[in-house]
mmCIF file of C-alpha atoms in Angstrom:
data_model
loop_
_atom_site.group_PDB
_atom_site.id
_atom_site.type_symbol
_atom_site.label_atom_id
_atom_site.label_comp_id
_atom_site.label_asym_id
_atom_site.label_seq_id
_atom_site.Cartn_x
_atom_site.Cartn_y
_atom_site.Cartn_z
ATOM 1 C CA MET B 3 8.643 10.521 18.725
ATOM 2 C CA LYS B 4 8.752 7.250 20.001
ATOM 3 C CA TYR B 5 9.300 3.760 18.132
ATOM 4 C CA LYS B 6 7.849 0.849 20.571
ATOM 5 C CA LEU B 7 8.263 -2.764 19.967
ATOM 6 C CA PHE B 8 7.054 -4.907 22.991
ATOM 7 C CA TYR B 9 9.010 -8.138 23.311
ATOM 8 C CA LEU B 10 8.088 -11.631 25.544
ATOM 9 C CA THR B 11 9.353 -15.183 24.475
ATOM 10 C CA MET B 12 7.111 -17.564 25.311
ATOM 11 C CA ALA B 13 7.806 -21.087 24.412
ATOM 12 C CA GLY B 14 9.697 -20.394 21.269
ATOM 13 C CA VAL B 15 6.473 -18.056 19.946
ATOM 14 C CA LEU B 16 7.493 -14.260 20.495
ATOM 15 C CA SER B 17 4.957 -12.284 21.901
ATOM 16 C CA PHE B 18 5.232 -8.649 21.247
ATOM 17 C CA SER B 19 3.454 -5.980 20.048
ATOM 18 C CA LEU B 20 3.965 -4.227 16.901
ATOM 19 C CA LEU B 21 3.368 -0.424 16.797
ATOM 20 C CA ALA B 22 3.913 -0.080 13.507
ATOM 21 C CA GLY B 23 5.896 3.051 13.635
ATOM 22 C CA CYS B 24 5.810 5.630 15.988
ATOM 23 C CA THR B 25 3.705 6.743 18.372
ATOM 24 C CA SER B 26 2.627 10.062 18.558
ATOM 25 C CA GLN B 27 3.170 11.702 22.078
ATOM 26 C CA ALA B 28 -0.118 13.325 22.011
ATOM 27 C CA ALA B 29 -1.500 9.739 21.755
ATOM 28 C CA SER B 30 -4.560 9.526 24.471
ATOM 29 C CA SER B 31 -4.119 6.943 27.146
ATOM 30 C CA GLN B 32 -7.109 5.105 26.075
ATOM 31 C CA THR B 33 -5.255 4.183 21.876
ATOM 32 C CA GLU B 34 -2.272 3.861 24.222
ATOM 33 C CA THR B 35 -3.664 0.828 26.169
ATOM 34 C CA ALA B 36 -5.157 -0.435 22.951
ATOM 35 C CA ASN B 37 -1.859 -0.559 20.636
ATOM 36 C CA THR B 38 -0.101 -2.460 23.560
ATOM 37 C CA GLU B 39 -2.204 -5.298 23.516
ATOM 38 C CA SER B 40 0.081 -8.599 22.332
ATOM 39 C CA LEU B 41 -0.152 -9.928 18.979
ATOM 40 C CA VAL B 42 1.445 -13.726 19.104
ATOM 41 C CA ILE B 43 4.020 -13.997 16.360
ATOM 42 C CA ALA B 44 4.361 -17.115 14.714
ATOM 43 C CA ASP B 45 6.817 -16.093 12.578
ATOM 44 C CA GLN B 46 8.603 -12.706 10.763
ATOM 45 C CA GLY B 47 11.170 -11.857 9.020
ATOM 46 C CA ILE B 48 12.311 -9.487 5.800
ATOM 47 C CA PHE B 49 13.012 -10.814 2.269
ATOM 48 C CA SER B 50 13.898 -9.476 -1.163
ATOM 49 C CA ALA B 51 11.847 -10.723 -4.272
ATOM 50 C CA GLY B 52 12.467 -10.357 -8.086
ATOM 51 C CA GLY B 53 14.514 -7.769 -9.661
ATOM 52 C CA ILE B 54 17.622 -8.075 -12.382
ATOM 53 C CA THR B 55 21.223 -8.702 -11.452
ATOM 54 C CA VAL B 56 23.587 -6.067 -14.088
ATOM 55 C CA THR B 57 26.945 -6.855 -15.051
ATOM 56 C CA SER B 58 29.269 -4.376 -16.381
ATOM 57 C CA GLU B 59 31.494 -5.575 -19.419
ATOM 58 C CA GLY B 60 35.378 -5.952 -18.284
ATOM 59 C CA THR B 61 37.451 -7.467 -15.273
ATOM 60 C CA PHE B 62 36.896 -7.159 -12.142
ATOM 61 C CA SER B 63 40.352 -6.173 -10.548
ATOM 62 C CA PRO B 64 40.440 -7.545 -6.698
ATOM 63 C CA GLU B 65 43.656 -5.828 -6.448
ATOM 64 C CA ASP B 66 41.923 -2.511 -8.188
ATOM 65 C CA HIS B 67 38.701 -2.724 -6.229
ATOM 66 C CA TRP B 68 38.500 1.417 -6.193
ATOM 67 C CA GLU B 69 38.702 2.089 -9.780
ATOM 68 C CA GLU B 70 35.172 4.109 -10.898
ATOM 69 C CA THR B 71 34.156 2.345 -13.710
ATOM 70 C CA GLY B 72 32.449 -0.307 -11.855
ATOM 71 C CA ALA B 73 34.187 -3.186 -14.699
ATOM 72 C CA GLY B 74 32.760 -6.504 -14.462
ATOM 73 C CA GLN B 75 31.314 -5.861 -11.136
ATOM 74 C CA THR B 76 27.310 -6.535 -10.997
ATOM 75 C CA ALA B 77 24.357 -4.487 -8.983
ATOM 76 C CA HIS B 78 21.246 -6.344 -7.945
ATOM 77 C CA VAL B 79 18.916 -3.734 -8.618
ATOM 78 C CA ASP B 80 14.647 -3.584 -9.421
ATOM 79 C CA HIS B 81 13.706 -5.996 -6.188
ATOM 80 C CA ALA B 82 10.836 -5.780 -3.778
ATOM 81 C CA ASN B 83 12.085 -6.118 0.004
ATOM 82 C CA VAL B 84 9.297 -7.651 1.841
ATOM 83 C CA LEU B 85 8.456 -7.429 5.463
ATOM 84 C CA TYR B 86 6.069 -10.094 6.397
ATOM 85 C CA GLN B 87 4.365 -11.398 9.507
ATOM 86 C CA ILE B 88 2.844 -14.538 10.655
ATOM 87 C CA PRO B 89 0.145 -14.897 13.422
ATOM 88 C CA GLU B 90 0.042 -17.934 15.601
ATOM 89 C CA ASN B 91 -3.684 -17.719 15.374
ATOM 90 C CA GLU B 92 -3.468 -17.793 11.564
ATOM 91 C CA THR B 93 -6.918 -18.141 10.014
ATOM 92 C CA GLY B 94 -7.570 -15.814 6.354
ATOM 93 C CA LEU B 95 -5.366 -16.031 3.457
ATOM 94 C CA PRO B 96 -2.027 -13.783 3.327
ATOM 95 C CA MET B 97 -2.972 -10.285 2.728
ATOM 96 C CA VAL B 98 0.044 -8.583 0.647
ATOM 97 C CA PHE B 99 0.237 -4.647 0.846
ATOM 98 C CA LEU B 100 1.296 -2.598 -1.999
ATOM 99 C CA HIS B 101 1.762 1.038 -1.826
ATOM 100 C CA GLY B 102 1.524 4.040 -3.976
ATOM 101 C CA TYR B 103 3.408 7.145 -5.119
ATOM 102 C CA GLY B 104 5.598 8.763 -3.043
ATOM 103 C CA GLN B 105 4.513 6.156 -0.194
ATOM 104 C CA SER B 106 6.600 3.176 0.948
ATOM 105 C CA ARG B 107 5.637 -0.119 3.906
ATOM 106 C CA MET B 108 4.923 2.313 6.937
ATOM 107 C CA GLY B 109 1.921 3.449 5.657
ATOM 108 C CA TRP B 110 0.006 0.180 6.349
ATOM 109 C CA MET B 111 2.374 0.083 9.203
ATOM 110 C CA THR B 112 1.227 3.133 10.990
ATOM 111 C CA THR B 113 -1.178 6.504 11.223
ATOM 112 C CA PRO B 114 0.273 10.017 11.649
ATOM 113 C CA ASP B 115 -1.076 10.153 15.256
ATOM 114 C CA GLY B 116 0.323 6.750 16.642
ATOM 115 C CA ARG B 117 -2.876 4.501 16.190
ATOM 116 C CA GLU B 118 -2.663 1.096 14.634
ATOM 117 C CA GLY B 119 -2.062 0.600 10.796
ATOM 118 C CA TRP B 120 -4.065 -2.172 8.715
ATOM 119 C CA SER B 121 -0.692 -4.367 8.903
ATOM 120 C CA ASP B 122 -1.502 -4.426 13.004
ATOM 121 C CA LEU B 123 -5.336 -4.678 12.689
ATOM 122 C CA PHE B 124 -5.488 -7.218 9.679
ATOM 123 C CA LEU B 125 -3.162 -9.347 11.866
ATOM 124 C CA ARG B 126 -5.149 -8.659 14.393
ATOM 125 C CA MET B 127 -8.196 -10.443 12.263
ATOM 126 C CA GLY B 128 -6.343 -13.626 11.130
ATOM 127 C CA HIS B 129 -3.989 -13.024 8.541
ATOM 128 C CA SER B 130 -0.263 -12.448 7.417
ATOM 129 C CA VAL B 131 0.693 -9.601 6.132
ATOM 130 C CA PHE B 132 3.110 -9.123 3.616
ATOM 131 C CA LEU B 133 4.216 -5.463 3.251
ATOM 132 C CA ILE B 134 6.384 -4.376 0.188
ATOM 133 C CA ASP B 135 8.980 -1.477 -0.374
ATOM 134 C CA GLU B 136 8.579 -1.753 -4.294
ATOM 135 C CA PRO B 137 11.538 -1.458 -6.692
ATOM 136 C CA ARG B 138 13.403 2.203 -6.102
ATOM 137 C CA ARG B 139 11.656 3.222 -2.935
ATOM 138 C CA GLY B 140 12.465 2.917 0.697
ATOM 139 C CA GLU B 141 14.440 -0.327 1.224
ATOM 140 C CA ALA B 142 14.608 -1.718 -1.799
ATOM 141 C CA GLY B 143 16.060 1.279 -3.583
ATOM 142 C CA ALA B 144 18.723 0.111 -5.762
ATOM 143 C CA THR B 145 18.045 0.806 -9.582
ATOM 144 C CA SER B 146 18.821 0.415 -12.909
ATOM 145 C CA VAL B 147 18.498 3.602 -13.729
ATOM 146 C CA SER B 148 19.160 7.184 -12.874
ATOM 147 C CA GLY B 149 16.646 9.168 -11.436
ATOM 148 C CA ASP B 150 16.307 12.441 -9.951
ATOM 149 C CA ILE B 151 15.279 13.006 -6.659
ATOM 150 C CA SER B 152 13.439 16.289 -6.425
ATOM 151 C CA THR B 153 14.060 18.940 -3.701
ATOM 152 C CA LYS B 154 10.465 20.952 -4.522
ATOM 153 C CA THR B 155 8.118 21.797 -1.628
ATOM 154 C CA LEU B 156 5.678 20.380 -2.885
ATOM 155 C CA ASP B 157 3.471 19.354 0.126
ATOM 156 C CA GLN B 158 0.258 21.546 -0.443
ATOM 157 C CA ARG B 159 0.443 19.979 -3.852
ATOM 158 C CA TRP B 160 0.274 16.223 -2.807
ATOM 159 C CA TYR B 161 -2.120 17.423 0.294
ATOM 160 C CA THR B 162 -4.669 18.992 -1.774
ATOM 161 C CA GLN B 163 -4.253 15.997 -4.315
ATOM 162 C CA PHE B 164 -5.170 13.299 -1.967
ATOM 163 C CA ARG B 165 -8.823 15.166 -0.751
ATOM 164 C CA ILE B 166 -7.587 15.883 2.809
ATOM 165 C CA GLY B 167 -8.961 19.827 2.422
ATOM 166 C CA ARG B 168 -7.592 23.180 1.796
ATOM 167 C CA TRP B 169 -4.099 24.652 2.459
ATOM 168 C CA GLU B 170 -4.719 28.409 3.266
ATOM 169 C CA ASP B 171 -2.565 30.620 4.913
ATOM 170 C CA GLY B 172 0.115 27.999 6.349
ATOM 171 C CA GLN B 173 -2.772 26.087 7.689
ATOM 172 C CA SER B 174 -3.843 22.450 7.434
ATOM 173 C CA VAL B 175 -7.619 23.310 7.136
ATOM 174 C CA ALA B 176 -9.445 19.929 6.983
ATOM 175 C CA ASN B 177 -12.560 19.016 4.755
ATOM 176 C CA GLU B 178 -15.766 19.135 6.932
ATOM 177 C CA GLY B 179 -16.827 15.965 8.815
ATOM 178 C CA SER B 180 -12.821 15.197 8.012
ATOM 179 C CA GLN B 181 -11.404 11.999 10.094
ATOM 180 C CA PHE B 182 -7.834 12.929 9.008
ATOM 181 C CA PRO B 183 -6.028 13.455 12.152
ATOM 182 C CA ASN B 184 -5.367 17.320 12.019
ATOM 183 C CA ASP B 185 -2.830 18.046 14.733
ATOM 184 C CA ALA B 186 -0.014 19.888 14.009
ATOM 185 C CA GLU B 187 2.265 17.100 14.960
ATOM 186 C CA SER B 188 0.113 14.188 12.566
ATOM 187 C CA VAL B 189 -0.040 16.777 9.661
ATOM 188 C CA ASP B 190 3.755 16.687 10.288
ATOM 189 C CA GLN B 191 4.261 13.230 10.282
ATOM 190 C CA PHE B 192 2.446 12.605 7.820
ATOM 191 C CA PHE B 193 4.615 14.393 5.282
ATOM 192 C CA ARG B 194 7.512 12.883 6.498
ATOM 193 C CA GLN B 195 5.776 9.865 5.372
ATOM 194 C CA MET B 196 6.697 10.520 1.449
ATOM 195 C CA THR B 197 9.617 8.497 -0.128
ATOM 196 C CA PRO B 198 11.668 9.262 -3.063
ATOM 197 C CA ASP B 199 11.606 7.041 -5.776
ATOM 198 C CA THR B 200 15.646 6.750 -6.892
ATOM 199 C CA GLY B 201 13.941 5.773 -10.074
ATOM 200 C CA MET B 202 11.726 8.519 -11.373
ATOM 201 C CA THR B 203 12.225 12.104 -13.271
ATOM 202 C CA SER B 204 9.083 13.374 -13.251
ATOM 203 C CA ASP B 205 8.077 14.725 -9.830
ATOM 204 C CA MET B 206 4.740 13.932 -10.600
ATOM 205 C CA GLY B 207 5.396 10.190 -10.959
ATOM 206 C CA SER B 208 4.511 10.089 -14.890
ATOM 207 C CA ASP B 209 7.887 7.837 -15.555
ATOM 208 C CA PHE B 210 6.044 5.529 -13.349
ATOM 209 C CA ASP B 211 7.374 1.922 -14.530
ATOM 210 C CA GLY B 212 4.261 -0.372 -13.450
ATOM 211 C CA GLU B 213 5.494 -3.463 -15.643
ATOM 212 C CA MET B 214 8.980 -3.689 -13.374
ATOM 213 C CA VAL B 215 6.926 -3.302 -10.064
ATOM 214 C CA ALA B 216 4.449 -5.859 -11.388
ATOM 215 C CA LYS B 217 7.257 -8.286 -11.969
ATOM 216 C CA ALA B 218 8.884 -7.510 -8.423
ATOM 217 C CA VAL B 219 5.284 -7.684 -6.602
ATOM 218 C CA ALA B 220 4.383 -10.984 -8.747
ATOM 219 C CA ALA B 221 8.166 -12.750 -7.913
ATOM 220 C CA SER B 222 6.836 -11.572 -3.604
ATOM 221 C CA ILE B 223 3.810 -13.147 -4.279
ATOM 222 C CA ASP B 224 5.207 -16.207 -5.652
ATOM 223 C CA GLU B 225 6.978 -16.644 -2.806
ATOM 224 C CA VAL B 226 4.635 -16.096 -0.155
ATOM 225 C CA TYR B 227 3.012 -18.979 -1.797
ATOM 226 C CA GLU B 228 6.211 -21.027 -1.324
ATOM 227 C CA MET B 229 5.955 -20.092 2.275
ATOM 228 C CA THR B 230 2.385 -20.809 3.284
ATOM 229 C CA GLY B 231 0.596 -23.202 0.393
ATOM 230 C CA LYS B 232 -1.660 -20.326 -0.029
ATOM 231 C CA ASP B 233 -2.642 -17.759 -2.483
ATOM 232 C CA SER B 234 -2.169 -14.129 -1.655
ATOM 233 C CA ILE B 235 -4.856 -11.309 -1.095
ATOM 234 C CA LEU B 236 -3.352 -8.824 -3.104
ATOM 235 C CA VAL B 237 -4.169 -4.985 -1.251
ATOM 236 C CA THR B 238 -3.029 -1.922 -3.234
ATOM 237 C CA HIS B 239 -3.226 1.888 -2.911
ATOM 238 C CA SER B 240 -2.871 4.518 -5.491
ATOM 239 C CA GLN B 241 -0.263 4.690 -8.161
ATOM 240 C CA GLY B 242 0.310 0.786 -6.675
ATOM 241 C CA GLY B 243 -3.243 -0.136 -8.124
ATOM 242 C CA ARG B 244 -1.685 0.422 -11.540
ATOM 243 C CA ALA B 245 0.960 -2.018 -11.143
ATOM 244 C CA GLY B 246 -1.300 -4.081 -9.331
ATOM 245 C CA TRP B 247 -3.665 -4.805 -12.487
ATOM 246 C CA LEU B 248 -0.595 -6.388 -14.007
ATOM 247 C CA VAL B 249 0.473 -8.764 -11.323
ATOM 248 C CA PRO B 250 -1.965 -11.602 -12.623
ATOM 249 C CA GLN B 251 -0.050 -11.456 -15.515
ATOM 250 C CA TYR B 252 3.135 -13.001 -14.255
ATOM 251 C CA THR B 253 1.084 -14.996 -11.177
ATOM 252 C CA GLU B 254 -0.967 -17.387 -10.662
ATOM 253 C CA HIS B 255 -1.182 -17.142 -7.121
ATOM 254 C CA VAL B 256 -3.864 -13.859 -6.464
ATOM 255 C CA ALA B 257 -7.058 -15.119 -4.649
ATOM 256 C CA ALA B 258 -8.032 -11.163 -4.678
ATOM 257 C CA ILE B 259 -7.556 -7.724 -5.397
ATOM 258 C CA VAL B 260 -8.684 -5.220 -2.690
ATOM 259 C CA ALA B 261 -7.622 -1.831 -4.606
ATOM 260 C CA ILE B 262 -7.939 1.112 -2.738
ATOM 261 C CA GLU B 263 -8.364 4.467 -4.574
ATOM 262 C CA PRO B 264 -6.735 2.751 -7.624
ATOM 263 C CA GLY B 265 -6.014 6.126 -10.243
ATOM 264 C CA GLY B 266 -7.877 4.205 -12.393
ATOM 265 C CA ALA B 267 -8.930 0.793 -13.981
ATOM 266 C CA PRO B 268 -8.357 -1.384 -17.076
ATOM 267 C CA THR B 269 -10.560 -1.313 -19.926
ATOM 268 C CA ALA B 270 -12.287 -4.075 -21.073
ATOM 269 C CA ASP B 271 -9.959 -4.592 -23.973
ATOM 270 C CA SER B 272 -6.981 -4.373 -22.384
ATOM 271 C CA GLU B 273 -4.632 -7.518 -21.367
ATOM 272 C CA GLU B 274 -4.334 -7.048 -18.132
ATOM 273 C CA PHE B 275 -8.489 -7.315 -17.824
ATOM 274 C CA ARG B 276 -8.253 -10.654 -20.291
ATOM 275 C CA VAL B 277 -5.509 -12.262 -17.572
ATOM 276 C CA MET B 278 -7.472 -11.169 -14.692
ATOM 277 C CA ALA B 279 -11.014 -12.465 -15.926
ATOM 278 C CA GLU B 280 -9.750 -15.442 -17.170
ATOM 279 C CA GLN B 281 -8.059 -16.284 -13.571
ATOM 280 C CA ASP B 282 -11.613 -15.566 -11.989
ATOM 281 C CA ILE B 283 -10.262 -13.050 -9.532
ATOM 282 C CA PRO B 284 -13.021 -11.529 -7.243
ATOM 283 C CA ILE B 285 -11.832 -7.566 -7.070
ATOM 284 C CA THR B 286 -12.973 -4.569 -5.142
ATOM 285 C CA MET B 287 -12.322 -0.498 -5.254
ATOM 286 C CA TYR B 288 -12.439 1.557 -2.274
ATOM 287 C CA PHE B 289 -13.386 4.986 -2.809
ATOM 288 C CA GLY B 290 -13.515 7.948 -0.093
ATOM 289 C CA ASP B 291 -15.602 10.909 0.501
ATOM 290 C CA TYR B 292 -14.706 14.334 -0.927
ATOM 291 C CA ILE B 293 -15.324 12.976 -4.500
ATOM 292 C CA ASP B 294 -19.022 13.768 -5.208
ATOM 293 C CA ASN B 295 -19.041 16.347 -2.684
ATOM 294 C CA GLY B 296 -15.746 17.927 -3.400
ATOM 295 C CA ASP B 297 -14.999 21.606 -3.556
ATOM 296 C CA PRO B 298 -15.492 21.907 -8.024
ATOM 297 C CA ALA B 299 -12.204 24.564 -7.700
ATOM 298 C CA ILE B 300 -9.413 22.118 -6.691
ATOM 299 C CA GLN B 301 -9.113 19.818 -9.614
ATOM 300 C CA ALA B 302 -8.456 16.570 -7.641
ATOM 301 C CA THR B 303 -11.821 16.360 -7.303
ATOM 302 C CA ALA B 304 -12.641 16.426 -11.274
ATOM 303 C CA ALA B 305 -9.475 14.262 -11.457
ATOM 304 C CA TRP B 306 -10.890 11.326 -8.926
ATOM 305 C CA GLN B 307 -14.399 11.638 -10.480
ATOM 306 C CA GLY B 308 -12.861 10.422 -13.308
ATOM 307 C CA MET B 309 -10.595 8.067 -12.048
ATOM 308 C CA ARG B 310 -13.614 6.353 -10.065
ATOM 309 C CA GLN B 311 -15.621 6.300 -13.267
ATOM 310 C CA THR B 312 -13.060 4.165 -14.953
ATOM 311 C CA CYS B 313 -13.540 1.574 -11.751
ATOM 312 C CA TYR B 314 -17.203 1.615 -12.397
ATOM 313 C CA ASP B 315 -17.000 1.120 -16.289
ATOM 314 C CA PHE B 316 -14.664 -2.075 -15.240
ATOM 315 C CA THR B 317 -16.586 -3.268 -13.151
ATOM 316 C CA GLU B 318 -19.531 -3.359 -15.464
ATOM 317 C CA SER B 319 -17.630 -5.399 -18.006
ATOM 318 C CA TYR B 320 -16.378 -7.818 -15.603
ATOM 319 C CA ARG B 321 -19.763 -8.576 -14.576
ATOM 320 C CA ALA B 322 -20.925 -8.787 -17.889
ATOM 321 C CA GLN B 323 -17.829 -11.601 -18.596
ATOM 322 C CA GLY B 324 -18.997 -13.177 -15.514
ATOM 323 C CA GLY B 325 -16.435 -11.674 -13.072
ATOM 324 C CA ASN B 326 -16.566 -10.452 -9.395
ATOM 325 C CA SER B 327 -15.948 -6.943 -9.071
ATOM 326 C CA SER B 328 -17.576 -4.128 -7.008
ATOM 327 C CA VAL B 329 -17.257 -0.816 -6.118
ATOM 328 C CA ILE B 330 -17.545 0.682 -2.879
ATOM 329 C CA ASP B 331 -18.515 4.226 -2.111
ATOM 330 C CA LEU B 332 -18.079 4.927 1.401
ATOM 331 C CA PRO B 333 -20.314 7.674 1.420
ATOM 332 C CA LYS B 334 -23.155 5.533 0.304
ATOM 333 C CA GLU B 335 -22.073 2.641 2.956
ATOM 334 C CA GLY B 336 -22.408 4.988 5.636
ATOM 335 C CA ILE B 337 -19.100 5.958 6.272
ATOM 336 C CA THR B 338 -18.087 9.149 5.647
ATOM 337 C CA GLY B 339 -15.353 12.027 6.412
ATOM 338 C CA ASN B 340 -12.448 9.910 4.479
ATOM 339 C CA ASP B 341 -9.742 11.158 1.904
ATOM 340 C CA HIS B 342 -7.202 8.948 -0.235
ATOM 341 C CA PHE B 343 -5.604 7.642 2.894
ATOM 342 C CA MET B 344 -8.581 6.287 4.539
ATOM 343 C CA PHE B 345 -6.515 3.057 5.876
ATOM 344 C CA GLN B 346 -4.089 6.109 8.032
ATOM 345 C CA ASP B 347 -7.526 7.801 8.993
ATOM 346 C CA LEU B 348 -9.280 7.838 12.036
ATOM 347 C CA ASN B 349 -11.547 5.294 11.269
ATOM 348 C CA ASN B 350 -8.974 2.963 9.462
ATOM 349 C CA ASP B 351 -10.780 0.233 12.375
ATOM 350 C CA VAL B 352 -14.333 0.649 10.409
ATOM 351 C CA ILE B 353 -12.924 0.361 7.033
ATOM 352 C CA ALA B 354 -10.979 -2.456 7.638
ATOM 353 C CA GLU B 355 -13.567 -4.580 9.357
ATOM 354 C CA HIS B 356 -15.439 -3.302 6.007
ATOM 355 C CA VAL B 357 -12.792 -5.647 3.752
ATOM 356 C CA GLU B 358 -12.555 -8.203 5.587
ATOM 357 C CA ALA B 359 -16.270 -8.644 5.824
ATOM 358 C CA TRP B 360 -15.830 -7.875 2.139
ATOM 359 C CA ILE B 361 -12.884 -11.056 1.709
ATOM 360 C CA GLN B 362 -14.973 -13.376 3.824
ATOM 361 C CA GLU B 363 -18.489 -13.121 1.391
ATOM 362 C CA ASN B 364 -15.918 -13.262 -1.674
ATOM 363 C CA VAL B 365 -13.035 -15.254 -1.592
ATOM 364 C CA ALA B 366 -12.304 -18.965 -0.955
ATOM 365 C CA GLU B 367 -10.788 -19.691 2.101
ATOM 366 C CA ASN B 368 -8.019 -22.275 0.324
ATOM 367 C CA GLY B 369 -6.915 -19.599 -1.793
ATOM 368 C CA ALA B 370 -4.813 -22.156 -3.916
ATOM 369 C CA GLU B 371 -7.224 -24.236 -5.866
#
């Protein structure tokens, strides 16, 4: 696999194409050519946001710095790590991306077969992008609680839960009409995206600390506001949606929420619902294929039907209070074959354009009023 960066310094501005991860050696020459068209980036960097500092009792001794208890020492933990890029021709609001369970910001930056990820696609549309590794994940792995990184063999569990298809006789059998890049190398790359959580003890994500993550994401959004003077469009995926609903309780700088297959939505009597309605935040939730037409023998089918229904219920209640909310069922839009990772599927550009059209229609341009 190849990691590609193309740099060209022009009048103090860095012009480059970031291939956002790995480009498959099996990628077509057409894809390779498209990916190497330059993006002009005015600014980029990485910062940490939020988190806490834990201090142990006792006194630190420089003469005994290898002592084992950590007496009198600190640990900076539970923060978000944010990679950002601001395009030269910025025309839209900044977008803050929060990944889901077992993932990192890599998922937004690439695809299993090496095509452009959503971060590049939205940069090309004129948005700055802020890509979060949430607390206790990826480059933000420092944690205040001790987790248990599982060594169980669980790839096929997640393949099934993510509605990619059936795993039979040691092979990936993608759903009929699937947009998942299902060659052997892409499947291998997809599984290798999985990222452990350093603070979880459950291999099912049941002890996910959404409140802690939400505070760090909110701190990241406040930092974006300080940098740009603009509110942010928060884009969440899956488990990240659970934290995303809580974020407006800790910041007033969320211009909109785009939730990609969140694992449910808040009820109308919840505090997170009240705060989002009070701030009048436009919200849309995207769902892919193989839910209504999923295999009833697979438990994930009913699970996704239930999770999507909570989003329909949320939308009905939010609209009843005068709010702007929608559920985008992609098959009903004529966009079929998508699984839980629609932003990495073969038609990820089509869905990105659909999201951008929603933004243009529903989100105020200044985002700061």
